[in-house]
Amino acid sequence: MNIGNIGTVGIVGAGSMGAGIAQAAAQAGLKVKVVDVGDAAWARARKTIAKSLERMVAKEKITGEQMKEALELLSFSTDVGTLAGVPFVFEAVFEDIGVKKEIFGKLDAVCGDDTVYATNTSSIAITEMASLVKRPARFVGMHFFNPVPMMRLVEVIPAMQTEKAVTDLALAMAVKLGKTPITCKDTPGFVVNRLLIPYILDAVRLLEAGVASAEDIDTAMKLGAGMPMGPFELMDFTGVEISHLVGEIFYGYTKEARFASPGLLRNMVSAGYLGRKTGRGFYDYSEKK
Ligand code: NAD
């Protein structure tokens, strides 16, 4: 199979990542069949995609006609069976091995021998996931970044069982979707999170030790290291619990102390101070502020 023969892709999971991948694929001219558990998820995803495309039209990055064409390429179902015959399927459901296992069981029942499965997991080992499917040689990791329409990187991660031709196809798919791929071994955090998570956790350790305030650490990293956001702004934006949970998962795999979540982060999660979405994280987002 080569990239030129792929006219349709499937996407299971229409959350933040699934919607973003669907948009990128539709903009690349591919037919996109999306599956999620309920119509509400699709209504949300479609609205997000339409808004994102509208912003692109307003900025004259695409034309109104291109937006219309992209939207027409998207279809939705709650039935995994609609993905029968689709040659390339992205998996972007919750980060829960049980949910993913159930999805791959359903996909295995309907997909052909040649179908490639590309998982977007951030923290589950690709080789472990490949071992869940009938044809592990056709399984690969494709780790996109949030928000997908803005972020240009895709990490392509072959499992121990992945055929080289499948890795090459995943690299070509990333390029087709307008992204720049890198390849990386199946290792906790791949490249970006392997570097980013210890950096974020170290920022919390600096705060815990009273070295500087959250504001000053953020200012230091923005003005001194050219980061677009400081580590505390980033945690509040993505959800404080994500850094904690991902750190703990990587710690479980590696037993390296740099991945262990510091006590302050653990306590913030227990207190429900999860960042922007709860009105309080390292910063206060309450209305009076
Ligand atoms: P999300 O919670 O926004 O979306 C998950 C979607 O999966 C939801 O719409 C949910 O309804 C759907 N879903 C759950 N069970 C399902 C089932 N049985 N069948 C069909 N659909 C089902 O999650 P997300 O942030 O988009 O993350 C998805 C994947 O992408 C995870 O593996 C995550 O680790 C990875 N990821 C996330 C980010 C990020 O920043 N959010 C970045 C890179 C990778």
mmCIF file of C-alpha atoms and ligand atoms in Angstrom:
data_model
loop_
_atom_site.group_PDB
_atom_site.id
_atom_site.type_symbol
_atom_site.label_atom_id
_atom_site.label_comp_id
_atom_site.label_asym_id
_atom_site.label_seq_id
_atom_site.Cartn_x
_atom_site.Cartn_y
_atom_site.Cartn_z
ATOM 1 C CA MET A 1 0.000 0.000 0.000
ATOM 2 C CA ASN A 2 1.336 3.481 -0.721
ATOM 3 C CA ILE A 3 0.053 6.862 0.363
ATOM 4 C CA GLY A 4 -1.289 7.658 -3.114
ATOM 5 C CA ASN A 5 -3.734 4.731 -2.844
ATOM 6 C CA ILE A 6 -5.304 6.000 0.361
ATOM 7 C CA GLY A 7 -8.434 8.056 -0.298
ATOM 8 C CA THR A 8 -10.268 7.469 2.972
ATOM 9 C CA VAL A 9 -9.175 7.359 6.596
ATOM 10 C CA GLY A 10 -11.037 6.315 9.731
ATOM 11 C CA ILE A 11 -10.794 8.046 13.096
ATOM 12 C CA VAL A 12 -12.079 6.500 16.321
ATOM 13 C CA GLY A 13 -12.606 9.118 19.040
ATOM 14 C CA ALA A 14 -13.819 12.621 18.174
ATOM 15 C CA GLY A 15 -12.361 14.485 21.160
ATOM 16 C CA SER A 16 -9.693 17.197 21.017
ATOM 17 C CA MET A 17 -7.220 15.057 19.097
ATOM 18 C CA GLY A 18 -9.633 13.076 16.906
ATOM 19 C CA ALA A 19 -11.348 16.283 15.749
ATOM 20 C CA GLY A 20 -7.982 17.869 14.959
ATOM 21 C CA ILE A 21 -6.769 14.858 12.974
ATOM 22 C CA ALA A 22 -10.128 14.736 11.130
ATOM 23 C CA GLN A 23 -9.719 18.382 10.150
ATOM 24 C CA ALA A 24 -6.136 17.887 8.930
ATOM 25 C CA ALA A 25 -7.149 14.819 6.901
ATOM 26 C CA ALA A 26 -10.150 16.563 5.320
ATOM 27 C CA GLN A 27 -8.006 19.577 4.452
ATOM 28 C CA ALA A 28 -5.596 17.148 2.774
ATOM 29 C CA GLY A 29 -8.475 16.018 0.542
ATOM 30 C CA LEU A 30 -9.090 12.646 2.231
ATOM 31 C CA LYS A 31 -12.546 11.295 2.993
ATOM 32 C CA VAL A 32 -12.801 11.012 6.765
ATOM 33 C CA LYS A 33 -15.054 8.554 8.579
ATOM 34 C CA VAL A 34 -15.264 9.441 12.274
ATOM 35 C CA VAL A 35 -16.600 7.112 14.999
ATOM 36 C CA ASP A 36 -17.430 8.075 18.581
ATOM 37 C CA VAL A 37 -19.855 6.812 21.210
ATOM 38 C CA GLY A 38 -22.547 9.435 20.777
ATOM 39 C CA ASP A 39 -23.863 12.172 18.501
ATOM 40 C CA ALA A 40 -23.029 14.818 21.137
ATOM 41 C CA ALA A 41 -19.285 14.154 20.738
ATOM 42 C CA TRP A 42 -19.602 14.593 16.974
ATOM 43 C CA ALA A 43 -21.701 17.778 17.310
ATOM 44 C CA ARG A 44 -18.914 19.232 19.486
ATOM 45 C CA ALA A 45 -16.161 18.053 17.149
ATOM 46 C CA ARG A 46 -17.869 19.346 14.020
ATOM 47 C CA LYS A 47 -18.420 22.744 15.643
ATOM 48 C CA THR A 48 -14.733 22.914 16.660
ATOM 49 C CA ILE A 49 -13.626 21.972 13.134
ATOM 50 C CA ALA A 50 -15.989 24.479 11.490
ATOM 51 C CA LYS A 51 -14.788 27.278 13.817
ATOM 52 C CA SER A 52 -11.152 26.448 13.153
ATOM 53 C CA LEU A 53 -11.726 26.459 9.379
ATOM 54 C CA GLU A 54 -13.663 29.745 9.648
ATOM 55 C CA ARG A 55 -10.684 31.320 11.422
ATOM 56 C CA MET A 56 -8.441 30.106 8.589
ATOM 57 C CA VAL A 57 -10.784 31.668 6.027
ATOM 58 C CA ALA A 58 -10.798 34.952 8.002
ATOM 59 C CA LYS A 59 -6.983 34.930 7.997
ATOM 60 C CA GLU A 60 -7.052 34.145 4.248
ATOM 61 C CA LYS A 61 -5.092 30.907 4.776
ATOM 62 C CA ILE A 62 -7.806 28.979 2.917
ATOM 63 C CA THR A 63 -10.761 30.023 0.772
ATOM 64 C CA GLY A 64 -14.447 29.653 1.664
ATOM 65 C CA GLU A 65 -14.663 27.026 -1.093
ATOM 66 C CA GLN A 66 -11.823 24.993 0.460
ATOM 67 C CA MET A 67 -13.594 25.146 3.825
ATOM 68 C CA LYS A 68 -16.808 23.842 2.254
ATOM 69 C CA GLU A 69 -14.945 21.024 0.481
ATOM 70 C CA ALA A 70 -13.196 19.972 3.709
ATOM 71 C CA LEU A 71 -16.477 19.879 5.666
ATOM 72 C CA GLU A 72 -18.120 17.779 2.950
ATOM 73 C CA LEU A 73 -15.411 15.120 3.304
ATOM 74 C CA LEU A 74 -16.352 14.438 6.937
ATOM 75 C CA SER A 75 -18.874 11.813 7.976
ATOM 76 C CA PHE A 76 -19.786 10.344 11.336
ATOM 77 C CA SER A 77 -21.181 7.165 12.858
ATOM 78 C CA THR A 78 -21.400 5.518 16.269
ATOM 79 C CA ASP A 79 -20.729 2.157 14.576
ATOM 80 C CA VAL A 80 -17.124 0.907 14.177
ATOM 81 C CA GLY A 81 -18.529 -1.345 11.406
ATOM 82 C CA THR A 82 -18.604 1.714 9.091
ATOM 83 C CA LEU A 83 -14.779 1.491 9.007
ATOM 84 C CA ALA A 84 -14.826 -1.846 7.134
ATOM 85 C CA GLY A 85 -12.646 -1.440 4.031
ATOM 86 C CA VAL A 86 -10.924 1.737 5.271
ATOM 87 C CA PRO A 87 -7.150 1.278 4.755
ATOM 88 C CA PHE A 88 -5.835 3.590 7.500
ATOM 89 C CA VAL A 89 -7.457 4.101 10.928
ATOM 90 C CA PHE A 90 -6.371 6.597 13.595
ATOM 91 C CA GLU A 91 -7.257 5.734 17.192
ATOM 92 C CA ALA A 92 -7.803 8.740 19.482
ATOM 93 C CA VAL A 93 -10.086 7.506 22.291
ATOM 94 C CA PHE A 94 -9.544 8.078 26.023
ATOM 95 C CA GLU A 95 -6.097 7.289 27.387
ATOM 96 C CA ASP A 96 -7.284 4.015 28.925
ATOM 97 C CA ILE A 97 -5.849 0.685 27.803
ATOM 98 C CA GLY A 98 -9.195 -1.054 28.506
ATOM 99 C CA VAL A 99 -11.123 1.323 26.212
ATOM 100 C CA LYS A 100 -8.427 1.054 23.545
ATOM 101 C CA LYS A 101 -8.445 -2.758 23.759
ATOM 102 C CA GLU A 102 -12.212 -2.809 23.242
ATOM 103 C CA ILE A 103 -11.897 -0.538 20.176
ATOM 104 C CA PHE A 104 -9.130 -2.619 18.573
ATOM 105 C CA GLY A 105 -11.182 -5.781 19.156
ATOM 106 C CA LYS A 106 -14.067 -4.178 17.227
ATOM 107 C CA LEU A 107 -11.727 -2.921 14.492
ATOM 108 C CA ASP A 108 -10.125 -6.354 14.116
ATOM 109 C CA ALA A 109 -13.585 -7.822 13.514
ATOM 110 C CA VAL A 110 -14.289 -5.511 10.546
ATOM 111 C CA CYS A 111 -10.961 -4.319 9.057
ATOM 112 C CA GLY A 112 -8.980 -6.048 6.327
ATOM 113 C CA ASP A 113 -5.534 -7.666 6.669
ATOM 114 C CA ASP A 114 -3.800 -4.617 5.185
ATOM 115 C CA THR A 115 -5.444 -1.955 7.354
ATOM 116 C CA VAL A 116 -2.983 0.177 9.290
ATOM 117 C CA TYR A 117 -3.871 1.203 12.852
ATOM 118 C CA ALA A 118 -2.197 4.395 14.093
ATOM 119 C CA THR A 119 -2.631 5.160 17.789
ATOM 120 C CA ASN A 120 -2.311 8.661 19.171
ATOM 121 C CA THR A 121 -1.528 7.500 22.712
ATOM 122 C CA SER A 122 0.746 9.769 24.753
ATOM 123 C CA SER A 123 1.697 7.416 27.530
ATOM 124 C CA ILE A 124 0.907 3.769 26.763
ATOM 125 C CA ALA A 125 3.739 1.711 25.225
ATOM 126 C CA ILE A 126 3.145 1.189 21.484
ATOM 127 C CA THR A 127 4.521 -2.379 21.609
ATOM 128 C CA GLU A 128 2.085 -3.231 24.420
ATOM 129 C CA MET A 129 -0.802 -1.855 22.365
ATOM 130 C CA ALA A 130 0.353 -3.617 19.171
ATOM 131 C CA SER A 131 0.207 -6.897 21.068
ATOM 132 C CA LEU A 132 -3.562 -6.352 21.498
ATOM 133 C CA VAL A 133 -4.350 -6.566 17.777
ATOM 134 C CA LYS A 134 -4.532 -9.421 15.277
ATOM 135 C CA ARG A 135 -1.850 -7.961 12.990
ATOM 136 C CA PRO A 136 0.768 -6.177 15.146
ATOM 137 C CA ALA A 137 2.993 -5.655 12.075
ATOM 138 C CA ARG A 138 0.330 -3.192 10.800
ATOM 139 C CA PHE A 139 0.290 -1.179 14.049
ATOM 140 C CA VAL A 140 2.181 2.098 14.609
ATOM 141 C CA GLY A 141 2.188 5.110 16.932
ATOM 142 C CA MET A 142 1.444 8.541 15.442
ATOM 143 C CA HIS A 143 1.616 11.096 18.230
ATOM 144 C CA PHE A 144 0.031 14.419 17.222
ATOM 145 C CA PHE A 145 0.076 17.567 19.359
ATOM 146 C CA ASN A 146 -2.751 19.720 20.624
ATOM 147 C CA PRO A 147 -4.199 21.787 18.942
ATOM 148 C CA VAL A 148 -3.602 19.619 15.871
ATOM 149 C CA PRO A 149 -4.376 22.320 13.246
ATOM 150 C CA MET A 150 -1.651 24.565 14.752
ATOM 151 C CA MET A 151 0.998 22.075 15.839
ATOM 152 C CA ARG A 152 3.168 20.833 13.008
ATOM 153 C CA LEU A 153 4.972 17.908 14.615
ATOM 154 C CA VAL A 154 4.011 14.222 14.522
ATOM 155 C CA GLU A 155 6.141 11.659 16.332
ATOM 156 C CA VAL A 156 6.036 8.333 14.453
ATOM 157 C CA ILE A 157 6.769 5.405 16.753
ATOM 158 C CA PRO A 158 7.092 1.862 15.392
ATOM 159 C CA ALA A 159 6.280 -0.917 17.841
ATOM 160 C CA MET A 160 8.768 -3.773 18.118
ATOM 161 C CA GLN A 161 6.478 -5.712 15.735
ATOM 162 C CA THR A 162 5.835 -2.940 13.140
ATOM 163 C CA GLU A 163 6.837 -3.613 9.500
ATOM 164 C CA LYS A 164 9.137 -0.972 8.007
ATOM 165 C CA ALA A 165 6.638 -0.359 5.178
ATOM 166 C CA VAL A 166 4.019 0.603 7.800
ATOM 167 C CA THR A 167 6.382 3.067 9.500
ATOM 168 C CA ASP A 168 7.129 4.567 6.074
ATOM 169 C CA LEU A 169 3.409 4.831 5.342
ATOM 170 C CA ALA A 170 2.834 6.604 8.687
ATOM 171 C CA LEU A 171 5.635 9.065 7.846
ATOM 172 C CA ALA A 172 4.049 9.698 4.432
ATOM 173 C CA MET A 173 0.615 10.110 6.052
ATOM 174 C CA ALA A 174 2.000 12.750 8.441
ATOM 175 C CA VAL A 175 3.410 14.686 5.475
ATOM 176 C CA LYS A 176 0.110 14.307 3.587
ATOM 177 C CA LEU A 177 -1.625 15.859 6.618
ATOM 178 C CA GLY A 178 0.697 18.872 6.407
ATOM 179 C CA LYS A 179 2.877 17.859 9.355
ATOM 180 C CA THR A 180 6.591 17.317 9.874
ATOM 181 C CA PRO A 181 7.240 13.818 11.204
ATOM 182 C CA ILE A 182 10.128 12.514 13.251
ATOM 183 C CA THR A 183 10.716 8.859 14.085
ATOM 184 C CA CYS A 184 11.379 7.710 17.580
ATOM 185 C CA LYS A 185 11.811 4.438 19.479
ATOM 186 C CA ASP A 186 8.988 3.135 21.648
ATOM 187 C CA THR A 187 10.105 4.779 24.878
ATOM 188 C CA PRO A 188 8.082 6.557 27.612
ATOM 189 C CA GLY A 189 7.272 10.097 26.467
ATOM 190 C CA PHE A 190 8.775 9.560 23.003
ATOM 191 C CA VAL A 191 10.915 12.685 22.409
ATOM 192 C CA VAL A 192 8.817 15.736 23.288
ATOM 193 C CA ASN A 193 7.232 14.572 26.541
ATOM 194 C CA ARG A 194 10.385 12.765 27.625
ATOM 195 C CA LEU A 195 12.068 16.183 27.723
ATOM 196 C CA LEU A 196 9.047 18.331 28.583
ATOM 197 C CA ILE A 197 7.624 16.400 31.562
ATOM 198 C CA PRO A 198 10.846 16.399 33.680
ATOM 199 C CA TYR A 199 11.259 20.123 32.841
ATOM 200 C CA ILE A 200 7.720 20.868 34.050
ATOM 201 C CA LEU A 201 8.130 18.732 37.178
ATOM 202 C CA ASP A 202 11.458 20.454 37.927
ATOM 203 C CA ALA A 203 9.682 23.818 37.707
ATOM 204 C CA VAL A 204 7.265 22.590 40.412
ATOM 205 C CA ARG A 205 10.249 21.434 42.507
ATOM 206 C CA LEU A 206 11.790 24.930 42.195
ATOM 207 C CA LEU A 207 8.520 26.445 43.383
ATOM 208 C CA GLU A 208 8.284 23.941 46.257
ATOM 209 C CA ALA A 209 11.831 24.809 47.320
ATOM 210 C CA GLY A 210 10.951 28.511 47.356
ATOM 211 C CA VAL A 211 13.583 29.371 44.739
ATOM 212 C CA ALA A 212 11.203 31.728 42.888
ATOM 213 C CA SER A 213 7.473 32.381 42.459
ATOM 214 C CA ALA A 214 5.420 30.718 39.691
ATOM 215 C CA GLU A 215 5.157 34.131 37.973
ATOM 216 C CA ASP A 216 8.921 34.678 38.083
ATOM 217 C CA ILE A 217 9.714 31.146 36.837
ATOM 218 C CA ASP A 218 7.264 31.648 33.953
ATOM 219 C CA THR A 219 8.775 35.048 33.131
ATOM 220 C CA ALA A 220 12.283 33.583 33.286
ATOM 221 C CA MET A 221 11.493 30.773 30.851
ATOM 222 C CA LYS A 222 9.620 33.052 28.442
ATOM 223 C CA LEU A 223 12.134 35.897 28.368
ATOM 224 C CA GLY A 224 15.287 33.915 29.039
ATOM 225 C CA ALA A 225 14.656 30.707 27.122
ATOM 226 C CA GLY A 226 12.226 31.918 24.440
ATOM 227 C CA MET A 227 9.381 29.612 25.548
ATOM 228 C CA PRO A 228 5.959 30.806 24.304
ATOM 229 C CA MET A 229 4.455 29.924 27.723
ATOM 230 C CA GLY A 230 6.058 29.388 31.115
ATOM 231 C CA PRO A 231 5.758 25.917 32.726
ATOM 232 C CA PHE A 232 2.996 26.985 35.148
ATOM 233 C CA GLU A 233 0.972 28.721 32.438
ATOM 234 C CA LEU A 234 1.378 25.550 30.365
ATOM 235 C CA MET A 235 0.175 23.269 33.185
ATOM 236 C CA ASP A 236 -2.824 25.524 33.891
ATOM 237 C CA PHE A 237 -3.646 25.486 30.163
ATOM 238 C CA THR A 238 -3.380 21.725 29.604
ATOM 239 C CA GLY A 239 -4.761 20.660 33.025
ATOM 240 C CA VAL A 240 -2.540 20.299 36.104
ATOM 241 C CA GLU A 241 -3.621 16.668 36.524
ATOM 242 C CA ILE A 242 -2.192 15.741 33.096
ATOM 243 C CA SER A 243 1.405 16.586 34.132
ATOM 244 C CA HIS A 244 0.887 14.674 37.379
ATOM 245 C CA LEU A 245 -0.648 11.587 35.762
ATOM 246 C CA VAL A 246 1.726 11.419 32.812
ATOM 247 C CA GLY A 247 4.733 11.866 35.128
ATOM 248 C CA GLU A 248 3.501 9.008 37.299
ATOM 249 C CA ILE A 249 2.927 6.739 34.288
ATOM 250 C CA PHE A 250 6.445 7.417 32.965
ATOM 251 C CA TYR A 251 7.810 6.871 36.484
ATOM 252 C CA GLY A 252 6.010 3.507 36.532
ATOM 253 C CA TYR A 253 7.767 2.485 33.308
ATOM 254 C CA THR A 254 11.241 3.885 34.073
ATOM 255 C CA LYS A 255 11.516 4.248 37.889
ATOM 256 C CA GLU A 256 13.511 7.407 37.143
ATOM 257 C CA ALA A 257 13.083 9.992 39.930
ATOM 258 C CA ARG A 258 12.879 12.870 37.431
ATOM 259 C CA PHE A 259 9.434 11.594 36.341
ATOM 260 C CA ALA A 260 8.024 11.288 39.894
ATOM 261 C CA SER A 261 5.293 13.845 40.533
ATOM 262 C CA PRO A 262 6.280 16.291 43.323
ATOM 263 C CA GLY A 263 4.098 16.523 46.459
ATOM 264 C CA LEU A 264 2.844 20.013 45.552
ATOM 265 C CA LEU A 265 1.492 18.774 42.215
ATOM 266 C CA ARG A 266 -0.172 15.777 43.860
ATOM 267 C CA ASN A 267 -1.829 18.067 46.436
ATOM 268 C CA MET A 268 -3.056 20.464 43.762
ATOM 269 C CA VAL A 269 -4.743 17.569 41.975
ATOM 270 C CA SER A 270 -6.333 16.359 45.253
ATOM 271 C CA ALA A 271 -7.580 19.907 45.928
ATOM 272 C CA GLY A 272 -9.107 20.132 42.432
ATOM 273 C CA TYR A 273 -6.832 23.042 41.440
ATOM 274 C CA LEU A 274 -6.546 21.799 37.870
ATOM 275 C CA GLY A 275 -5.937 25.085 36.064
ATOM 276 C CA ARG A 276 -8.071 27.213 33.777
ATOM 277 C CA LYS A 277 -10.902 24.684 33.516
ATOM 278 C CA THR A 278 -11.542 24.742 37.304
ATOM 279 C CA GLY A 279 -10.886 28.482 37.740
ATOM 280 C CA ARG A 280 -7.788 27.855 39.826
ATOM 281 C CA GLY A 281 -4.435 26.230 39.217
ATOM 282 C CA PHE A 282 -1.066 27.856 39.763
ATOM 283 C CA TYR A 283 -2.922 31.085 38.880
ATOM 284 C CA ASP A 284 -6.383 32.298 39.878
ATOM 285 C CA TYR A 285 -8.893 32.518 37.004
ATOM 286 C CA SER A 286 -11.936 33.309 39.150
ATOM 287 C CA GLU A 287 -14.182 36.091 37.897
ATOM 288 C CA LYS A 288 -13.170 38.561 40.580
ATOM 289 C CA LYS A 289 -9.620 38.291 39.247
HETATM 290 P P1 NAD B 1 -10.735 13.433 24.623
HETATM 291 O O1 NAD B 1 -11.189 13.045 25.973
HETATM 292 O O2 NAD B 1 -10.837 14.861 24.183
HETATM 293 O O3 NAD B 1 -11.496 12.548 23.520
HETATM 294 C C1 NAD B 1 -11.630 11.155 23.581
HETATM 295 C C2 NAD B 1 -12.832 10.786 22.735
HETATM 296 O O4 NAD B 1 -12.904 9.369 22.688
HETATM 297 C C3 NAD B 1 -14.177 11.307 23.311
HETATM 298 O O5 NAD B 1 -14.881 12.025 22.325
HETATM 299 C C4 NAD B 1 -14.899 10.003 23.687
HETATM 300 O O6 NAD B 1 -16.308 10.083 23.553
HETATM 301 C C5 NAD B 1 -14.275 9.029 22.691
HETATM 302 N N1 NAD B 1 -14.463 7.649 23.110
HETATM 303 C C6 NAD B 1 -14.298 7.106 24.337
HETATM 304 N N2 NAD B 1 -14.597 5.781 24.325
HETATM 305 C C7 NAD B 1 -14.939 5.492 23.038
HETATM 306 C C8 NAD B 1 -15.366 4.312 22.390
HETATM 307 N N3 NAD B 1 -15.473 3.169 23.058
HETATM 308 N N4 NAD B 1 -15.656 4.380 21.065
HETATM 309 C C9 NAD B 1 -15.537 5.533 20.386
HETATM 310 N N5 NAD B 1 -15.142 6.694 20.958
HETATM 311 C C10 NAD B 1 -14.852 6.675 22.264
HETATM 312 O O7 NAD B 1 -9.228 12.899 24.513
HETATM 313 P P2 NAD B 1 -8.031 13.512 23.671
HETATM 314 O O8 NAD B 1 -7.360 14.584 24.460
HETATM 315 O O9 NAD B 1 -8.499 13.800 22.289
HETATM 316 O O10 NAD B 1 -7.027 12.267 23.680
HETATM 317 C C11 NAD B 1 -7.209 11.157 22.841
HETATM 318 C C12 NAD B 1 -5.908 10.396 22.726
HETATM 319 O O11 NAD B 1 -4.902 11.288 22.237
HETATM 320 C C13 NAD B 1 -5.367 9.842 24.044
HETATM 321 O O12 NAD B 1 -4.751 8.604 23.788
HETATM 322 C C14 NAD B 1 -4.328 10.880 24.458
HETATM 323 O O13 NAD B 1 -3.283 10.331 25.237
HETATM 324 C C15 NAD B 1 -3.787 11.313 23.116
HETATM 325 N N6 NAD B 1 -3.179 12.653 23.063
HETATM 326 C C16 NAD B 1 -3.764 13.698 23.696
HETATM 327 C C17 NAD B 1 -3.174 14.949 23.602
HETATM 328 C C18 NAD B 1 -3.798 16.157 24.253
HETATM 329 O O14 NAD B 1 -3.083 17.154 24.465
HETATM 330 N N7 NAD B 1 -5.083 16.149 24.566
HETATM 331 C C19 NAD B 1 -1.993 15.128 22.856
HETATM 332 C C20 NAD B 1 -1.447 14.030 22.189
HETATM 333 C C21 NAD B 1 -2.056 12.786 22.303
#
